């Protein structure tokens, strides 16, 4: 379990990025931090692995204050996946995936075996192992990023808008893959997005942030949808859903895609069931 207690981060230039956050992130679940750009999501995430140090308050992992842990050791046991995938352009796919295990002293042959099995895990063809990142599609690059995040077999996986840069169809693919992976691996995932749809889709727990890094509401998607805690939350989930949200509904035995206003946008099939 990851716990934030009264955590505040004010940057040197005076910007208050996170203000008095109290938050418990349960183990083996997906917690999604969602909010507009600049609401402090990345800052909050990076305080978990000490890429950012809080101005005040404490962040702990399994009751251990991260301030007492060696930051390099900490980062090597927490997976981190970024929006850009953050791959090293001059290194091949396989080398990218096993960068950290190699730094930790794993032998070349053991690392190669691990890398290939991680490619299987994230649904990448092993034939891509010797390519360079620029020779992959955006979706494939993100899969490499996820494989690299998993390479140290971390208990905790931090994901900062990992699917933000790919087109909607690839994105849906990656979301499904993460869903499947999480079912199999049961990591503690902290996932950042500005997209409320993605938050509701992936999160066991959703934490909505307001400007200044203040928690507006936290809870299960169902709880939040059923009872938005404030006008801000109602707006945030409503505005977004009205604009482009699609969801599945069962109507007269068929699975119908409806838009944010409840208008049917298409019929999937007779036997598909809403998830
Ligand atoms: P988000 O990830 O939700 O877009 P960030 O955590 O990146 O938000 O940023 C929160 C606020 O802190 C923003 O106003 C941003 O400009 C500011 N900020 C982020 N990093 C720094 C920094 N290193 N120095 C000064 N201000 C920063
Ligand atoms: Mg960010």
CSV table of C-alpha atoms and ligand atoms in Angstrom, one decimal:
chain,number,residue,atom,x,y,z
A,1,UNK,CA,0.0,0.0,0.0
A,2,UNK,CA,1.2,3.5,-0.9
A,3,UNK,CA,0.2,6.3,1.4
A,4,UNK,CA,0.3,10.1,1.1
A,5,UNK,CA,0.0,12.0,4.3
A,6,UNK,CA,-0.5,15.8,4.1
A,7,UNK,CA,1.7,16.0,1.1
A,8,UNK,CA,2.4,19.4,-0.4
A,9,UNK,CA,4.8,20.3,-3.3
A,10,UNK,CA,5.7,23.8,-4.0
A,11,UNK,CA,8.3,24.3,-6.7
A,12,UNK,CA,11.2,26.7,-6.3
A,13,UNK,CA,9.4,29.3,-8.5
A,14,UNK,CA,6.4,29.3,-6.1
A,15,UNK,CA,4.1,27.1,-8.1
A,16,UNK,CA,1.9,25.1,-5.8
A,17,UNK,CA,1.6,21.8,-7.7
A,18,UNK,CA,0.2,19.5,-4.9
A,19,UNK,CA,-1.6,20.8,-1.8
A,20,UNK,CA,-2.2,18.8,1.4
A,21,UNK,CA,-2.9,15.4,-0.3
A,22,UNK,CA,-4.1,12.5,1.9
A,23,UNK,CA,-4.4,9.4,-0.2
A,24,UNK,CA,-4.2,5.7,0.3
A,25,UNK,CA,-3.4,3.6,-2.8
A,26,UNK,CA,-4.3,0.0,-2.1
A,27,UNK,CA,-2.1,-2.9,-3.3
A,28,UNK,CA,-2.9,-5.1,-6.3
A,29,UNK,CA,-5.4,-2.6,-7.7
A,30,UNK,CA,-5.4,0.0,-10.4
A,31,UNK,CA,-5.7,3.6,-9.0
A,32,UNK,CA,-6.1,6.2,-11.6
A,33,UNK,CA,-5.2,9.9,-11.0
A,34,UNK,CA,-7.2,12.0,-13.3
A,35,UNK,CA,-7.4,15.8,-13.9
A,36,UNK,CA,-6.8,18.5,-16.4
A,37,UNK,CA,-3.3,19.4,-17.5
A,38,UNK,CA,-1.4,21.1,-14.7
A,39,UNK,CA,-3.5,19.6,-11.9
A,40,UNK,CA,-0.4,18.0,-10.3
A,41,UNK,CA,-0.8,14.4,-11.5
A,42,UNK,CA,2.8,13.9,-12.7
A,43,UNK,CA,4.1,15.6,-9.6
A,44,UNK,CA,2.1,13.3,-7.4
A,45,UNK,CA,3.2,10.2,-9.2
A,46,UNK,CA,6.9,11.2,-9.2
A,47,UNK,CA,6.9,11.7,-5.4
A,48,UNK,CA,6.3,7.9,-5.1
A,49,UNK,CA,9.7,7.1,-6.6
A,50,UNK,CA,11.4,10.2,-5.4
A,51,UNK,CA,11.9,11.8,-8.8
A,52,UNK,CA,10.2,14.7,-7.0
A,53,UNK,CA,10.6,15.4,-3.2
A,54,UNK,CA,7.7,16.8,-1.3
A,55,UNK,CA,8.0,20.2,0.4
A,56,UNK,CA,6.1,18.8,3.3
A,57,UNK,CA,4.3,15.6,4.3
A,58,UNK,CA,5.3,12.0,3.8
A,59,UNK,CA,4.9,9.4,1.2
A,60,UNK,CA,5.3,5.8,2.3
A,61,UNK,CA,5.3,2.4,0.7
A,62,UNK,CA,4.2,-0.5,3.0
A,63,UNK,CA,4.6,1.9,6.0
A,64,UNK,CA,8.2,2.7,5.0
A,65,UNK,CA,8.8,6.5,4.4
A,66,UNK,CA,10.3,6.7,0.9
A,67,UNK,CA,12.5,9.6,2.2
A,68,UNK,CA,14.4,7.0,4.2
A,69,UNK,CA,15.1,4.8,1.1
A,70,UNK,CA,17.9,5.1,-1.4
A,71,UNK,CA,16.3,6.8,-4.4
A,72,UNK,CA,18.3,4.8,-7.0
A,73,UNK,CA,17.4,1.5,-5.4
A,74,UNK,CA,13.8,2.7,-5.1
A,75,UNK,CA,13.5,3.5,-8.8
A,76,UNK,CA,15.0,0.2,-9.8
A,77,UNK,CA,12.2,-1.7,-8.0
A,78,UNK,CA,9.3,0.5,-9.2
A,79,UNK,CA,8.3,0.3,-12.8
A,80,UNK,CA,7.8,3.6,-14.6
A,81,UNK,CA,6.1,4.0,-18.0
A,82,UNK,CA,5.9,7.4,-19.7
A,83,UNK,CA,3.8,8.9,-22.4
A,84,UNK,CA,6.6,9.0,-25.0
A,85,UNK,CA,7.5,5.4,-24.0
A,86,UNK,CA,10.9,7.0,-23.3
A,87,UNK,CA,12.9,4.4,-25.3
A,88,UNK,CA,16.6,4.8,-26.0
A,89,UNK,CA,16.6,5.4,-29.8
A,90,UNK,CA,20.1,3.9,-30.4
A,91,UNK,CA,19.3,0.7,-28.6
A,92,UNK,CA,17.4,-2.3,-29.9
A,93,UNK,CA,14.0,-3.3,-28.5
A,94,UNK,CA,15.3,-6.2,-26.5
A,95,UNK,CA,18.1,-4.0,-25.0
A,96,UNK,CA,15.6,-1.3,-24.1
A,97,UNK,CA,13.4,-3.7,-22.3
A,98,UNK,CA,16.1,-5.1,-20.1
A,99,UNK,CA,18.1,-1.9,-19.4
A,100,UNK,CA,17.4,-1.9,-15.7
A,101,UNK,CA,17.9,-5.7,-15.0
A,102,UNK,CA,21.3,-5.3,-16.8
A,103,UNK,CA,22.1,-2.3,-14.6
A,104,UNK,CA,21.2,-4.5,-11.6
A,105,UNK,CA,23.8,-7.1,-12.8
A,106,UNK,CA,21.8,-9.6,-14.7
A,107,UNK,CA,23.8,-11.6,-17.2
A,108,UNK,CA,23.3,-10.9,-20.9
A,109,UNK,CA,21.9,-14.3,-21.7
A,110,UNK,CA,19.5,-14.3,-18.7
A,111,UNK,CA,18.4,-10.8,-19.7
A,112,UNK,CA,17.7,-11.8,-23.3
A,113,UNK,CA,15.5,-14.7,-22.1
A,114,UNK,CA,13.7,-12.4,-19.8
A,115,UNK,CA,13.3,-9.7,-22.5
A,116,UNK,CA,11.8,-12.2,-24.9
A,117,UNK,CA,9.3,-13.6,-22.4
A,118,UNK,CA,8.3,-10.0,-21.5
A,119,UNK,CA,7.6,-9.4,-25.2
A,120,UNK,CA,5.2,-12.3,-25.1
A,121,UNK,CA,3.6,-10.9,-22.0
A,122,UNK,CA,2.8,-7.6,-23.6
A,123,UNK,CA,1.8,-9.0,-26.9
A,124,UNK,CA,4.8,-8.1,-29.0
A,125,UNK,CA,6.1,-10.4,-31.7
A,126,UNK,CA,9.6,-11.7,-30.8
A,127,UNK,CA,10.7,-10.9,-34.4
A,128,UNK,CA,10.7,-7.3,-33.4
A,129,UNK,CA,13.5,-7.8,-30.7
A,130,UNK,CA,16.3,-6.6,-32.9
A,131,UNK,CA,14.6,-3.5,-34.3
A,132,UNK,CA,15.2,0.0,-33.2
A,133,UNK,CA,12.4,2.0,-31.6
A,134,UNK,CA,12.0,4.2,-34.7
A,135,UNK,CA,11.2,1.0,-36.7
A,136,UNK,CA,8.1,0.4,-34.6
A,137,UNK,CA,4.6,1.8,-34.7
A,138,UNK,CA,3.5,4.1,-31.8
A,139,UNK,CA,1.4,1.3,-30.2
A,140,UNK,CA,4.3,-1.2,-30.4
A,141,UNK,CA,6.6,1.4,-28.8
A,142,UNK,CA,4.2,1.8,-25.9
A,143,UNK,CA,4.2,-2.0,-25.5
A,144,UNK,CA,8.0,-1.9,-25.3
A,145,UNK,CA,7.6,0.8,-22.7
A,146,UNK,CA,5.3,-1.4,-20.6
A,147,UNK,CA,7.6,-4.4,-21.0
A,148,UNK,CA,10.5,-2.3,-19.8
A,149,UNK,CA,8.4,-1.1,-16.8
A,150,UNK,CA,7.7,-4.8,-15.9
A,151,UNK,CA,11.3,-5.9,-16.4
A,152,UNK,CA,12.3,-5.7,-12.7
A,153,UNK,CA,9.1,-7.5,-11.8
A,154,UNK,CA,8.1,-4.5,-9.7
A,155,UNK,CA,5.3,-4.7,-7.2
A,156,UNK,CA,4.4,-1.1,-8.2
A,157,UNK,CA,3.9,0.1,-11.7
A,158,UNK,CA,3.7,3.9,-12.3
A,159,UNK,CA,2.2,4.9,-15.6
A,160,UNK,CA,2.1,8.5,-16.7
A,161,UNK,CA,-0.4,9.0,-19.6
A,162,UNK,CA,1.1,5.9,-21.3
A,163,UNK,CA,-1.5,5.7,-24.0
A,164,UNK,CA,-1.8,9.5,-24.6
A,165,UNK,CA,0.1,9.6,-27.9
A,166,UNK,CA,-1.5,6.8,-29.9
A,167,UNK,CA,-4.7,6.8,-32.0
A,168,UNK,CA,-8.0,5.8,-30.5
A,169,UNK,CA,-8.1,2.3,-31.9
A,170,UNK,CA,-4.6,1.4,-30.8
A,171,UNK,CA,-5.3,3.0,-27.5
A,172,UNK,CA,-8.4,0.8,-27.0
A,173,UNK,CA,-6.1,-2.2,-27.8
A,174,UNK,CA,-3.5,-1.1,-25.2
A,175,UNK,CA,-6.2,-0.5,-22.6
A,176,UNK,CA,-7.6,-4.0,-23.1
A,177,UNK,CA,-4.1,-5.4,-22.9
A,178,UNK,CA,-3.4,-3.6,-19.6
A,179,UNK,CA,-6.7,-4.9,-18.3
A,180,UNK,CA,-5.7,-8.5,-19.2
A,181,UNK,CA,-2.2,-8.0,-17.8
A,182,UNK,CA,-3.4,-6.6,-14.6
A,183,UNK,CA,-5.8,-9.6,-14.2
A,184,UNK,CA,-2.8,-11.9,-14.6
A,185,UNK,CA,-0.1,-10.0,-12.7
A,186,UNK,CA,-2.0,-8.1,-9.9
A,187,UNK,CA,0.5,-5.3,-9.6
A,188,UNK,CA,-0.2,-2.1,-7.7
A,189,UNK,CA,-0.7,0.2,-10.6
A,190,UNK,CA,-0.9,4.0,-10.4
A,191,UNK,CA,-2.1,5.3,-13.7
A,192,UNK,CA,-2.2,9.0,-14.7
A,193,UNK,CA,-4.5,10.3,-17.4
A,194,UNK,CA,-6.4,13.5,-18.3
A,195,UNK,CA,-9.2,11.4,-19.9
A,196,UNK,CA,-12.1,10.6,-17.5
A,197,UNK,CA,-13.3,7.8,-19.8
A,198,UNK,CA,-10.0,6.1,-19.6
A,199,UNK,CA,-10.0,6.6,-15.8
A,200,UNK,CA,-13.4,5.0,-15.4
A,201,UNK,CA,-12.5,2.2,-17.8
A,202,UNK,CA,-9.2,1.2,-16.0
A,203,UNK,CA,-9.5,2.3,-12.4
A,204,UNK,CA,-10.6,0.2,-9.5
A,205,UNK,CA,-10.2,3.5,-7.7
A,206,UNK,CA,-10.4,6.9,-9.4
A,207,UNK,CA,-8.9,10.1,-7.8
A,208,UNK,CA,-10.1,13.3,-9.4
A,209,UNK,CA,-7.7,16.2,-9.0
A,210,UNK,CA,-8.4,19.9,-9.2
A,211,UNK,CA,-6.1,22.8,-10.1
A,212,UNK,CA,-3.4,23.2,-7.4
A,213,UNK,CA,-3.2,19.4,-6.8
A,214,UNK,CA,-6.2,19.1,-4.5
A,215,UNK,CA,-8.3,16.0,-4.4
A,216,UNK,CA,-11.9,16.7,-5.5
A,217,UNK,CA,-13.1,13.2,-5.1
A,218,UNK,CA,-11.9,9.6,-4.8
A,219,UNK,CA,-13.8,6.4,-5.0
A,220,UNK,CA,-14.8,3.6,-7.4
A,221,UNK,CA,-16.1,4.7,-10.8
A,222,UNK,CA,-19.6,3.7,-9.8
A,223,UNK,CA,-19.5,5.7,-6.5
A,224,UNK,CA,-18.3,8.8,-8.4
A,225,UNK,CA,-20.8,8.5,-11.2
A,226,UNK,CA,-23.6,7.9,-8.7
A,227,UNK,CA,-22.7,10.8,-6.4
A,228,UNK,CA,-20.4,13.4,-7.7
A,229,UNK,CA,-19.0,15.2,-4.6
A,230,UNK,CA,-19.1,18.7,-6.0
A,231,UNK,CA,-20.2,20.8,-9.0
A,232,UNK,CA,-16.6,20.6,-10.2
A,233,UNK,CA,-16.7,16.8,-10.3
A,234,UNK,CA,-20.1,16.8,-11.9
A,235,UNK,CA,-18.8,19.2,-14.6
A,236,UNK,CA,-15.6,17.2,-15.0
A,237,UNK,CA,-17.3,13.9,-15.6
A,238,UNK,CA,-20.3,15.3,-17.3
A,239,UNK,CA,-18.7,17.7,-19.8
A,240,UNK,CA,-16.3,15.1,-21.0
A,241,UNK,CA,-19.0,12.4,-21.3
A,242,UNK,CA,-21.3,14.7,-23.1
A,243,UNK,CA,-18.8,15.6,-25.7
A,244,UNK,CA,-17.6,12.2,-27.0
A,245,UNK,CA,-18.3,9.4,-24.6
A,246,UNK,CA,-19.5,6.2,-26.0
A,247,UNK,CA,-20.7,3.3,-23.9
A,248,UNK,CA,-22.4,0.0,-24.4
A,249,UNK,CA,-26.0,-0.7,-23.4
A,250,UNK,CA,-28.1,-3.8,-23.6
A,251,UNK,CA,-31.2,-3.0,-25.5
A,252,UNK,CA,-33.8,-5.5,-26.6
A,253,UNK,CA,-31.2,-8.3,-26.6
A,254,UNK,CA,-28.7,-6.5,-28.7
A,255,UNK,CA,-25.5,-4.7,-27.6
A,256,UNK,CA,-25.9,-1.1,-28.6
A,257,UNK,CA,-23.3,1.6,-28.7
A,258,UNK,CA,-24.7,4.9,-27.4
A,259,UNK,CA,-23.2,8.3,-27.2
A,260,UNK,CA,-23.0,10.6,-24.2
A,261,UNK,CA,-26.6,11.8,-24.8
A,262,UNK,CA,-27.9,8.2,-24.9
A,263,UNK,CA,-28.4,8.2,-28.7
A,264,UNK,CA,-27.7,4.9,-30.4
A,265,UNK,CA,-24.5,5.2,-32.5
A,266,UNK,CA,-24.4,1.6,-33.7
A,267,UNK,CA,-25.2,-2.1,-32.9
A,268,UNK,CA,-22.4,-4.4,-32.0
A,269,UNK,CA,-23.8,-7.9,-32.1
A,270,UNK,CA,-26.6,-10.1,-30.7
A,271,UNK,CA,-24.3,-11.9,-28.3
A,272,UNK,CA,-21.8,-9.3,-27.1
A,273,UNK,CA,-22.4,-8.2,-23.6
A,274,UNK,CA,-21.6,-4.8,-22.1
A,275,UNK,CA,-18.5,-4.9,-19.9
B,1,LIG,P1,-0.1,17.4,-14.7
B,1,LIG,O1,0.8,16.2,-14.8
B,1,LIG,O2,-1.4,17.2,-14.0
B,1,LIG,O3,-0.3,18.0,-16.0
B,1,LIG,P2,2.2,18.5,-13.3
B,1,LIG,O4,2.3,17.7,-12.0
B,1,LIG,O5,3.1,18.3,-14.4
B,1,LIG,O6,0.7,18.5,-13.8
B,1,LIG,O7,2.3,20.1,-12.9
B,1,LIG,C1,1.5,20.7,-11.9
B,1,LIG,C2,1.9,22.2,-11.8
B,1,LIG,O8,3.3,22.3,-11.4
B,1,LIG,C3,1.8,22.9,-13.1
B,1,LIG,O9,1.4,24.2,-12.9
B,1,LIG,C4,3.2,22.9,-13.6
B,1,LIG,O10,3.5,24.0,-14.5
B,1,LIG,C5,4.0,23.0,-12.4
B,1,LIG,N1,5.3,22.4,-12.4
B,1,LIG,C6,5.6,21.1,-12.8
B,1,LIG,N2,6.9,20.8,-12.7
B,1,LIG,C7,7.5,22.0,-12.3
B,1,LIG,C8,8.9,22.4,-12.1
B,1,LIG,N3,9.9,21.5,-12.2
B,1,LIG,N4,9.1,23.7,-11.7
B,1,LIG,C9,8.0,24.6,-11.6
B,1,LIG,N5,6.8,24.2,-11.8
B,1,LIG,C10,6.5,23.0,-12.2
B,2,LIG,MG1,1.6,15.2,-16.4
